mmCIF file with all atom_site columns, C-alpha atoms in Angstrom:
data_model
loop_
_atom_site.group_PDB
_atom_site.id
_atom_site.type_symbol
_atom_site.label_atom_id
_atom_site.label_alt_id
_atom_site.label_comp_id
_atom_site.label_asym_id
_atom_site.label_entity_id
_atom_site.label_seq_id
_atom_site.pdbx_PDB_ins_code
_atom_site.Cartn_x
_atom_site.Cartn_y
_atom_site.Cartn_z
_atom_site.occupancy
_atom_site.B_iso_or_equiv
_atom_site.pdbx_formal_charge
_atom_site.auth_seq_id
_atom_site.auth_comp_id
_atom_site.auth_asym_id
_atom_site.auth_atom_id
_atom_site.pdbx_PDB_model_num
ATOM 1   C CA . MET F 1 1   ? -28.717 7.464   -40.922 1.00 0.00 ? 139 MET F CA 1
ATOM 2   C CA . SER F 1 2   ? -27.259 3.988   -41.226 1.00 0.00 ? 140 SER F CA 1
ATOM 3   C CA . ARG F 1 3   ? -24.654 5.124   -38.697 1.00 0.00 ? 141 ARG F CA 1
ATOM 4   C CA . HIS F 1 4   ? -26.929 5.850   -35.702 1.00 0.00 ? 142 HIS F CA 1
ATOM 5   C CA . SER F 1 5   ? -27.531 3.073   -33.269 1.00 0.00 ? 143 SER F CA 1
ATOM 6   C CA . LEU F 1 6   ? -30.636 2.086   -32.584 1.00 0.00 ? 144 LEU F CA 1
ATOM 7   C CA . ARG F 1 7   ? -30.504 0.969   -28.764 1.00 0.00 ? 145 ARG F CA 1
ATOM 8   C CA . THR F 1 8   ? -32.369 2.964   -26.611 1.00 0.00 ? 146 THR F CA 1
ATOM 9   C CA . GLU F 1 9   ? -29.750 3.374   -23.755 1.00 0.00 ? 147 GLU F CA 1
ATOM 10  C CA . SER F 1 10  ? -26.677 5.599   -24.294 1.00 0.00 ? 148 SER F CA 1
ATOM 11  C CA . PRO F 1 11  ? -23.977 3.939   -25.693 1.00 0.00 ? 149 PRO F CA 1
ATOM 12  C CA . ASP F 1 12  ? -21.280 5.008   -23.025 1.00 0.00 ? 150 ASP F CA 1
ATOM 13  C CA . GLU F 1 13  ? -23.168 3.567   -20.331 1.00 0.00 ? 151 GLU F CA 1
ATOM 14  C CA . SER F 1 14  ? -23.573 0.102   -22.001 1.00 0.00 ? 152 SER F CA 1
ATOM 15  C CA . ARG F 1 15  ? -19.956 0.445   -22.939 1.00 0.00 ? 153 ARG F CA 1
ATOM 16  C CA . SER F 1 16  ? -18.573 1.411   -19.457 1.00 0.00 ? 154 SER F CA 1
ATOM 17  C CA . GLU F 1 17  ? -20.532 -1.526  -17.714 1.00 0.00 ? 155 GLU F CA 1
ATOM 18  C CA . GLU F 1 18  ? -19.378 -4.236  -20.483 1.00 0.00 ? 156 GLU F CA 1
ATOM 19  C CA . HIS F 1 19  ? -15.836 -2.766  -19.840 1.00 0.00 ? 157 HIS F CA 1
ATOM 20  C CA . VAL F 1 20  ? -16.159 -3.232  -15.885 1.00 0.00 ? 158 VAL F CA 1
ATOM 21  C CA . ASN F 1 21  ? -17.622 -6.699  -16.398 1.00 0.00 ? 159 ASN F CA 1
ATOM 22  C CA . PHE F 1 22  ? -15.047 -7.565  -18.801 1.00 0.00 ? 160 PHE F CA 1
ATOM 23  C CA . VAL F 1 23  ? -12.534 -6.462  -16.161 1.00 0.00 ? 161 VAL F CA 1
ATOM 24  C CA . ILE F 1 24  ? -14.005 -8.304  -13.386 1.00 0.00 ? 162 ILE F CA 1
ATOM 25  C CA . SER F 1 25  ? -14.202 -11.666 -15.080 1.00 0.00 ? 163 SER F CA 1
ATOM 26  C CA . HIS F 1 26  ? -10.607 -11.293 -16.533 1.00 0.00 ? 164 HIS F CA 1
ATOM 27  C CA . ALA F 1 27  ? -9.074  -10.019 -13.453 1.00 0.00 ? 165 ALA F CA 1
ATOM 28  C CA . THR F 1 28  ? -10.574 -12.614 -10.881 1.00 0.00 ? 166 THR F CA 1
ATOM 29  C CA . PRO F 1 29  ? -7.920  -15.167 -10.178 1.00 0.00 ? 167 PRO F CA 1
ATOM 30  C CA . LYS F 1 30  ? -9.334  -18.548 -11.645 1.00 0.00 ? 168 LYS F CA 1
ATOM 31  C CA . ALA F 1 31  ? -9.271  -20.741 -8.399  1.00 0.00 ? 169 ALA F CA 1
ATOM 32  C CA . ILE F 1 32  ? -11.321 -17.818 -6.694  1.00 0.00 ? 170 ILE F CA 1
ATOM 33  C CA . SER F 1 33  ? -14.882 -17.099 -8.183  1.00 0.00 ? 171 SER F CA 1
ATOM 34  C CA . ILE F 1 34  ? -16.158 -13.716 -8.818  1.00 0.00 ? 172 ILE F CA 1
ATOM 35  C CA . GLU F 1 35  ? -18.979 -14.758 -5.786  1.00 0.00 ? 173 GLU F CA 1
ATOM 36  C CA . GLN F 1 36  ? -16.255 -15.363 -3.427  1.00 0.00 ? 174 GLN F CA 1
ATOM 37  C CA . VAL F 1 37  ? -14.636 -11.981 -3.955  1.00 0.00 ? 175 VAL F CA 1
ATOM 38  C CA . SER F 1 38  ? -18.300 -10.196 -3.717  1.00 0.00 ? 176 SER F CA 1
ATOM 39  C CA . GLN F 1 39  ? -19.086 -11.926 -0.461  1.00 0.00 ? 177 GLN F CA 1
ATOM 40  C CA . ALA F 1 40  ? -15.756 -11.291 1.221   1.00 0.00 ? 178 ALA F CA 1
ATOM 41  C CA . THR F 1 41  ? -15.959 -7.628  -0.028  1.00 0.00 ? 179 THR F CA 1
ATOM 42  C CA . GLU F 1 42  ? -19.395 -7.675  1.862   1.00 0.00 ? 180 GLU F CA 1
ATOM 43  C CA . GLU F 1 43  ? -17.957 -9.119  4.772   1.00 0.00 ? 181 GLU F CA 1
ATOM 44  C CA . ASP F 1 44  ? -14.622 -6.599  4.995   1.00 0.00 ? 182 ASP F CA 1
ATOM 45  C CA . LEU F 1 45  ? -15.487 -3.787  7.244   1.00 0.00 ? 183 LEU F CA 1
ATOM 46  C CA . GLN F 1 46  ? -12.721 -1.742  5.720   1.00 0.00 ? 184 GLN F CA 1
ATOM 47  C CA . ILE F 1 47  ? -13.559 -2.187  2.230   1.00 0.00 ? 185 ILE F CA 1
ATOM 48  C CA . ALA F 1 48  ? -17.200 -1.435  2.953   1.00 0.00 ? 186 ALA F CA 1
ATOM 49  C CA . LYS F 1 49  ? -16.276 2.066   4.484   1.00 0.00 ? 187 LYS F CA 1
ATOM 50  C CA . VAL F 1 50  ? -14.133 2.465   1.238   1.00 0.00 ? 188 VAL F CA 1
ATOM 51  C CA . ILE F 1 51  ? -17.049 1.724   -0.947  1.00 0.00 ? 189 ILE F CA 1
ATOM 52  C CA . GLU F 1 52  ? -19.064 4.144   0.918   1.00 0.00 ? 190 GLU F CA 1
ATOM 53  C CA . ALA F 1 53  ? -16.645 7.064   0.465   1.00 0.00 ? 191 ALA F CA 1
ATOM 54  C CA . VAL F 1 54  ? -16.063 6.143   -3.285  1.00 0.00 ? 192 VAL F CA 1
ATOM 55  C CA . GLN F 1 55  ? -19.962 6.204   -3.850  1.00 0.00 ? 193 GLN F CA 1
ATOM 56  C CA . THR F 1 56  ? -20.546 9.140   -1.549  1.00 0.00 ? 194 THR F CA 1
ATOM 57  C CA . GLY F 1 57  ? -17.447 10.914  -2.344  1.00 0.00 ? 195 GLY F CA 1
ATOM 58  C CA . ARG F 1 58  ? -17.268 11.777  1.386   1.00 0.00 ? 196 ARG F CA 1
ATOM 59  C CA . TRP F 1 59  ? -13.466 11.160  2.056   1.00 0.00 ? 197 TRP F CA 1
ATOM 60  C CA . TYR F 1 60  ? -13.320 13.184  5.099   1.00 0.00 ? 198 TYR F CA 1
ATOM 61  C CA . LYS F 1 61  ? -14.402 10.442  7.151   1.00 0.00 ? 199 LYS F CA 1
ATOM 62  C CA . LEU F 1 62  ? -12.153 7.829   5.824   1.00 0.00 ? 200 LEU F CA 1
ATOM 63  C CA . LEU F 1 63  ? -9.162  10.278  6.130   1.00 0.00 ? 201 LEU F CA 1
ATOM 64  C CA . THR F 1 64  ? -10.044 11.069  10.256  1.00 0.00 ? 202 THR F CA 1
ATOM 65  C CA . GLU F 1 65  ? -10.217 7.387   10.512  1.00 0.00 ? 203 GLU F CA 1
ATOM 66  C CA . ALA F 1 66  ? -6.761  6.555   8.609   1.00 0.00 ? 204 ALA F CA 1
ATOM 67  C CA . ASN F 1 67  ? -4.958  7.827   11.761  1.00 0.00 ? 205 ASN F CA 1
ATOM 68  C CA . GLU F 1 68  ? -6.121  4.770   13.447  1.00 0.00 ? 206 GLU F CA 1
ATOM 69  C CA . ASP F 1 69  ? -5.871  2.344   10.604  1.00 0.00 ? 207 ASP F CA 1
ATOM 70  C CA . PRO F 1 70  ? -2.482  3.021   8.409   1.00 0.00 ? 208 PRO F CA 1
ATOM 71  C CA . GLU F 1 71  ? -4.082  0.785   5.710   1.00 0.00 ? 209 GLU F CA 1
ATOM 72  C CA . LEU F 1 72  ? -6.915  3.392   5.093   1.00 0.00 ? 210 LEU F CA 1
ATOM 73  C CA . ARG F 1 73  ? -4.349  5.690   4.106   1.00 0.00 ? 211 ARG F CA 1
ATOM 74  C CA . SER F 1 74  ? -3.291  3.514   1.226   1.00 0.00 ? 212 SER F CA 1
ATOM 75  C CA . TYR F 1 75  ? -7.006  3.757   -0.353  1.00 0.00 ? 213 TYR F CA 1
ATOM 76  C CA . TRP F 1 76  ? -6.945  7.625   0.401   1.00 0.00 ? 214 TRP F CA 1
ATOM 77  C CA . ASN F 1 77  ? -3.647  7.777   -1.821  1.00 0.00 ? 215 ASN F CA 1
ATOM 78  C CA . VAL F 1 78  ? -5.329  5.978   -4.744  1.00 0.00 ? 216 VAL F CA 1
ATOM 79  C CA . LYS F 1 79  ? -8.996  7.430   -4.409  1.00 0.00 ? 217 LYS F CA 1
ATOM 80  C CA . GLU F 1 80  ? -9.018  8.824   -7.768  1.00 0.00 ? 218 GLU F CA 1
ATOM 81  C CA . GLU F 1 81  ? -8.405  5.373   -9.286  1.00 0.00 ? 219 GLU F CA 1
ATOM 82  C CA . LEU F 1 82  ? -11.048 3.497   -7.349  1.00 0.00 ? 220 LEU F CA 1
ATOM 83  C CA . SER F 1 83  ? -14.528 2.532   -8.490  1.00 0.00 ? 221 SER F CA 1
ATOM 84  C CA . VAL F 1 84  ? -17.365 0.331   -7.499  1.00 0.00 ? 222 VAL F CA 1
ATOM 85  C CA . SER F 1 85  ? -18.935 -2.234  -9.735  1.00 0.00 ? 223 SER F CA 1
ATOM 86  C CA . GLU F 1 86  ? -22.510 -3.285  -9.782  1.00 0.00 ? 224 GLU F CA 1
ATOM 87  C CA . ASN F 1 87  ? -21.816 -6.555  -8.007  1.00 0.00 ? 225 ASN F CA 1
ATOM 88  C CA . GLY F 1 88  ? -20.199 -4.442  -5.106  1.00 0.00 ? 226 GLY F CA 1
ATOM 89  C CA . ILE F 1 89  ? -16.699 -5.216  -5.902  1.00 0.00 ? 227 ILE F CA 1
ATOM 90  C CA . LEU F 1 90  ? -14.178 -2.707  -5.354  1.00 0.00 ? 228 LEU F CA 1
ATOM 91  C CA . LEU F 1 91  ? -11.788 -1.878  -8.594  1.00 0.00 ? 229 LEU F CA 1
ATOM 92  C CA . ARG F 1 92  ? -8.462  0.219   -8.722  1.00 0.00 ? 230 ARG F CA 1
ATOM 93  C CA . GLY F 1 93  ? -8.445  0.641   -12.193 1.00 0.00 ? 231 GLY F CA 1
ATOM 94  C CA . ASN F 1 94  ? -8.580  -2.320  -14.054 1.00 0.00 ? 232 ASN F CA 1
ATOM 95  C CA . ARG F 1 95  ? -7.602  -4.554  -10.797 1.00 0.00 ? 233 ARG F CA 1
ATOM 96  C CA . ILE F 1 96  ? -9.932  -5.997  -8.460  1.00 0.00 ? 234 ILE F CA 1
ATOM 97  C CA . VAL F 1 97  ? -9.239  -4.906  -4.575  1.00 0.00 ? 235 VAL F CA 1
ATOM 98  C CA . ILE F 1 98  ? -8.924  -8.207  -2.805  1.00 0.00 ? 236 ILE F CA 1
ATOM 99  C CA . PRO F 1 99  ? -10.632 -8.276  0.659   1.00 0.00 ? 237 PRO F CA 1
ATOM 100 C CA . LYS F 1 100 ? -8.512  -9.120  3.790   1.00 0.00 ? 238 LYS F CA 1
ATOM 101 C CA . THR F 1 101 ? -9.765  -12.628 3.924   1.00 0.00 ? 239 THR F CA 1
ATOM 102 C CA . LEU F 1 102 ? -8.832  -13.941 0.616   1.00 0.00 ? 240 LEU F CA 1
ATOM 103 C CA . ARG F 1 103 ? -5.394  -11.911 0.363   1.00 0.00 ? 241 ARG F CA 1
ATOM 104 C CA . SER F 1 104 ? -3.026  -15.010 1.566   1.00 0.00 ? 242 SER F CA 1
ATOM 105 C CA . GLN F 1 105 ? -5.101  -17.308 -0.513  1.00 0.00 ? 243 GLN F CA 1
ATOM 106 C CA . VAL F 1 106 ? -4.556  -15.076 -3.846  1.00 0.00 ? 244 VAL F CA 1
ATOM 107 C CA . VAL F 1 107 ? -0.520  -14.548 -2.863  1.00 0.00 ? 245 VAL F CA 1
ATOM 108 C CA . LYS F 1 108 ? -0.710  -18.495 -2.313  1.00 0.00 ? 246 LYS F CA 1
ATOM 109 C CA . LEU F 1 109 ? -1.973  -18.980 -5.782  1.00 0.00 ? 247 LEU F CA 1
ATOM 110 C CA . ALA F 1 110 ? 0.266   -16.834 -7.505  1.00 0.00 ? 248 ALA F CA 1
ATOM 111 C CA . HIS F 1 111 ? 3.225   -18.347 -5.947  1.00 0.00 ? 249 HIS F CA 1
ATOM 112 C CA . ILE F 1 112 ? 2.579   -21.771 -6.983  1.00 0.00 ? 250 ILE F CA 1
ATOM 113 C CA . GLY F 1 113 ? 4.665   -21.676 -9.878  1.00 0.00 ? 251 GLY F CA 1
ATOM 114 C CA . HIS F 1 114 ? 7.991   -20.724 -7.663  1.00 0.00 ? 252 HIS F CA 1
ATOM 115 C CA . GLN F 1 115 ? 8.789   -17.968 -9.991  1.00 0.00 ? 253 GLN F CA 1
ATOM 116 C CA . GLY F 1 116 ? 10.497  -15.578 -7.589  1.00 0.00 ? 254 GLY F CA 1
ATOM 117 C CA . VAL F 1 117 ? 9.520   -12.164 -5.876  1.00 0.00 ? 255 VAL F CA 1
ATOM 118 C CA . VAL F 1 118 ? 9.567   -10.185 -9.119  1.00 0.00 ? 256 VAL F CA 1
ATOM 119 C CA . LYS F 1 119 ? 7.804   -12.422 -11.392 1.00 0.00 ? 257 LYS F CA 1
ATOM 120 C CA . THR F 1 120 ? 4.908   -13.137 -8.328  1.00 0.00 ? 258 THR F CA 1
ATOM 121 C CA . LYS F 1 121 ? 4.546   -9.643  -7.768  1.00 0.00 ? 259 LYS F CA 1
ATOM 122 C CA . GLY F 1 122 ? 4.278   -8.886  -11.435 1.00 0.00 ? 260 GLY F CA 1
ATOM 123 C CA . LEU F 1 123 ? 1.586   -11.464 -11.971 1.00 0.00 ? 261 LEU F CA 1
ATOM 124 C CA . LEU F 1 124 ? -0.221  -10.020 -8.933  1.00 0.00 ? 262 LEU F CA 1
ATOM 125 C CA . ARG F 1 125 ? -0.006  -6.450  -9.888  1.00 0.00 ? 263 ARG F CA 1
ATOM 126 C CA . SER F 1 126 ? -1.466  -7.250  -13.277 1.00 0.00 ? 264 SER F CA 1
ATOM 127 C CA . LYS F 1 127 ? -5.163  -8.440  -12.066 1.00 0.00 ? 265 LYS F CA 1
ATOM 128 C CA . ILE F 1 128 ? -5.344  -7.351  -8.474  1.00 0.00 ? 266 ILE F CA 1
ATOM 129 C CA . TRP F 1 129 ? -4.288  -5.112  -5.982  1.00 0.00 ? 267 TRP F CA 1
ATOM 130 C CA . PHE F 1 130 ? -4.647  -4.482  -1.931  1.00 0.00 ? 268 PHE F CA 1
ATOM 131 C CA . PRO F 1 131 ? -2.443  -2.320  0.377   1.00 0.00 ? 269 PRO F CA 1
ATOM 132 C CA . THR F 1 132 ? 0.067   -4.708  1.504   1.00 0.00 ? 270 THR F CA 1
ATOM 133 C CA . ILE F 1 133 ? 0.529   -6.472  -1.702  1.00 0.00 ? 271 ILE F CA 1
ATOM 134 C CA . ASP F 1 134 ? 4.323   -6.005  -2.022  1.00 0.00 ? 272 ASP F CA 1
ATOM 135 C CA . CYS F 1 135 ? 5.150   -6.862  1.667   1.00 0.00 ? 273 CYS F CA 1
ATOM 136 C CA . MET F 1 136 ? 2.768   -9.791  1.760   1.00 0.00 ? 274 MET F CA 1
ATOM 137 C CA . THR F 1 137 ? 4.481   -11.455 -1.597  1.00 0.00 ? 275 THR F CA 1
ATOM 138 C CA . GLU F 1 138 ? 7.823   -10.823 -0.638  1.00 0.00 ? 276 GLU F CA 1
ATOM 139 C CA . SER F 1 139 ? 6.896   -12.717 2.864   1.00 0.00 ? 277 SER F CA 1
ATOM 140 C CA . GLU F 1 140 ? 5.681   -15.787 1.210   1.00 0.00 ? 278 GLU F CA 1
ATOM 141 C CA . VAL F 1 141 ? 8.203   -15.784 -0.997  1.00 0.00 ? 279 VAL F CA 1
ATOM 142 C CA . SER F 1 142 ? 11.270  -15.306 1.416   1.00 0.00 ? 280 SER F CA 1
ATOM 143 C CA . LYS F 1 143 ? 9.691   -18.487 3.556   1.00 0.00 ? 281 LYS F CA 1
ATOM 144 C CA . CYS F 1 144 ? 9.485   -20.630 0.760   1.00 0.00 ? 282 CYS F CA 1
ATOM 145 C CA . HIS F 1 145 ? 11.835  -23.535 0.980   1.00 0.00 ? 283 HIS F CA 1
ATOM 146 C CA . VAL F 1 146 ? 11.977  -24.208 -2.800  1.00 0.00 ? 284 VAL F CA 1
ATOM 147 C CA . CYS F 1 147 ? 12.414  -20.595 -3.925  1.00 0.00 ? 285 CYS F CA 1
ATOM 148 C CA . GLN F 1 148 ? 15.341  -20.311 -1.390  1.00 0.00 ? 286 GLN F CA 1
ATOM 149 C CA . ALA F 1 149 ? 16.943  -23.253 -2.729  1.00 0.00 ? 287 ALA F CA 1
ATOM 150 C CA . CYS F 1 150 ? 16.538  -22.443 -6.295  1.00 0.00 ? 288 CYS F CA 1
ATOM 151 C CA . ASN F 1 151 ? 17.841  -18.654 -5.882  1.00 0.00 ? 289 ASN F CA 1
ATOM 152 C CA . PRO F 1 152 ? 21.164  -18.248 -6.858  1.00 0.00 ? 290 PRO F CA 1
ATOM 153 C CA . SER F 1 153 ? 23.074  -16.650 -3.784  1.00 0.00 ? 291 SER F CA 1
ATOM 154 C CA . PRO F 1 154 ? 24.593  -13.134 -4.426  1.00 0.00 ? 292 PRO F CA 1
ATOM 155 C CA . PRO F 1 155 ? 28.533  -13.510 -5.347  1.00 0.00 ? 293 PRO F CA 1
ATOM 156 C CA . LYS F 1 156 ? 30.725  -12.854 -2.454  1.00 0.00 ? 294 LYS F CA 1
ATOM 157 C CA . ARG F 1 157 ? 33.148  -10.072 -3.112  1.00 0.00 ? 295 ARG F CA 1
ATOM 158 C CA . GLU F 1 158 ? 36.222  -9.315  -1.449  1.00 0.00 ? 296 GLU F CA 1
ATOM 159 C CA . PRO F 1 159 ? 36.395  -6.346  0.566   1.00 0.00 ? 297 PRO F CA 1
ATOM 160 C CA . LEU F 1 160 ? 38.208  -3.456  -0.956  1.00 0.00 ? 298 LEU F CA 1
ATOM 161 C CA . GLN F 1 161 ? 41.850  -2.827  -0.141  1.00 0.00 ? 299 GLN F CA 1
ATOM 162 C CA . MET F 1 162 ? 42.906  0.845   0.519   1.00 0.00 ? 300 MET F CA 1
ATOM 163 C CA . SER F 1 163 ? 45.882  1.700   -1.715  1.00 0.00 ? 301 SER F CA 1
ATOM 164 C CA . LYS F 1 164 ? 48.600  4.100   -0.106  1.00 0.00 ? 302 LYS F CA 1
ATOM 165 C CA . CYS F 1 165 ? 48.117  7.889   -0.557  1.00 0.00 ? 303 CYS F CA 1
ATOM 166 C CA . PRO F 1 166 ? 50.843  9.121   -3.100  1.00 0.00 ? 304 PRO F CA 1
ATOM 167 C CA . ASP F 1 167 ? 53.609  11.186  -1.209  1.00 0.00 ? 305 ASP F CA 1
ATOM 168 C CA . GLU F 1 168 ? 53.805  13.554  -4.285  1.00 0.00 ? 306 GLU F CA 1
ATOM 169 C CA . GLU F 1 169 ? 51.089  14.743  -6.980  1.00 0.00 ? 307 GLU F CA 1
ATOM 170 C CA . TRP F 1 170 ? 50.999  12.741  -9.959  1.00 0.00 ? 308 TRP F CA 1
ATOM 171 C CA . THR F 1 171 ? 53.499  9.962   -8.750  1.00 0.00 ? 309 THR F CA 1
ATOM 172 C CA . GLU F 1 172 ? 50.602  7.502   -9.374  1.00 0.00 ? 310 GLU F CA 1
ATOM 173 C CA . VAL F 1 173 ? 47.696  7.341   -11.923 1.00 0.00 ? 311 VAL F CA 1
#
């Protein structure tokens, strides 16, 4: 009897809510508040459609609209990983899905350290997700003069010189 919980709610429900709240609080970039993400999510029509599809399970409507908007196809491809928190924030696994209005701000925040493309992508992917995250990050880093000045240029190689074919077999090894 000592191992039984005294709580009236089921342990699975409370643990899952605690986990979702933990993910949201730790995955939100520190310079952007949860309230900002929540408000931007409410205003984003595309994410509103995805949230409706997640909650109702009616993905066919979203799939028909994906022909007009290719970004919706990205949400369709990861539909099994998507969930909605109680504050109305869309999650992909343990990562927050960032609305369009905050995407450039989030990428710029991640790039502040001028760590290059790979590390900036890694930092972003650990906490957030949105469909064009790789392209936007590469574009931001490629426009950065500091990163371009610090990156070593690839070594220049001399072009390959073809050798003359031997006249007989086994004359050159």
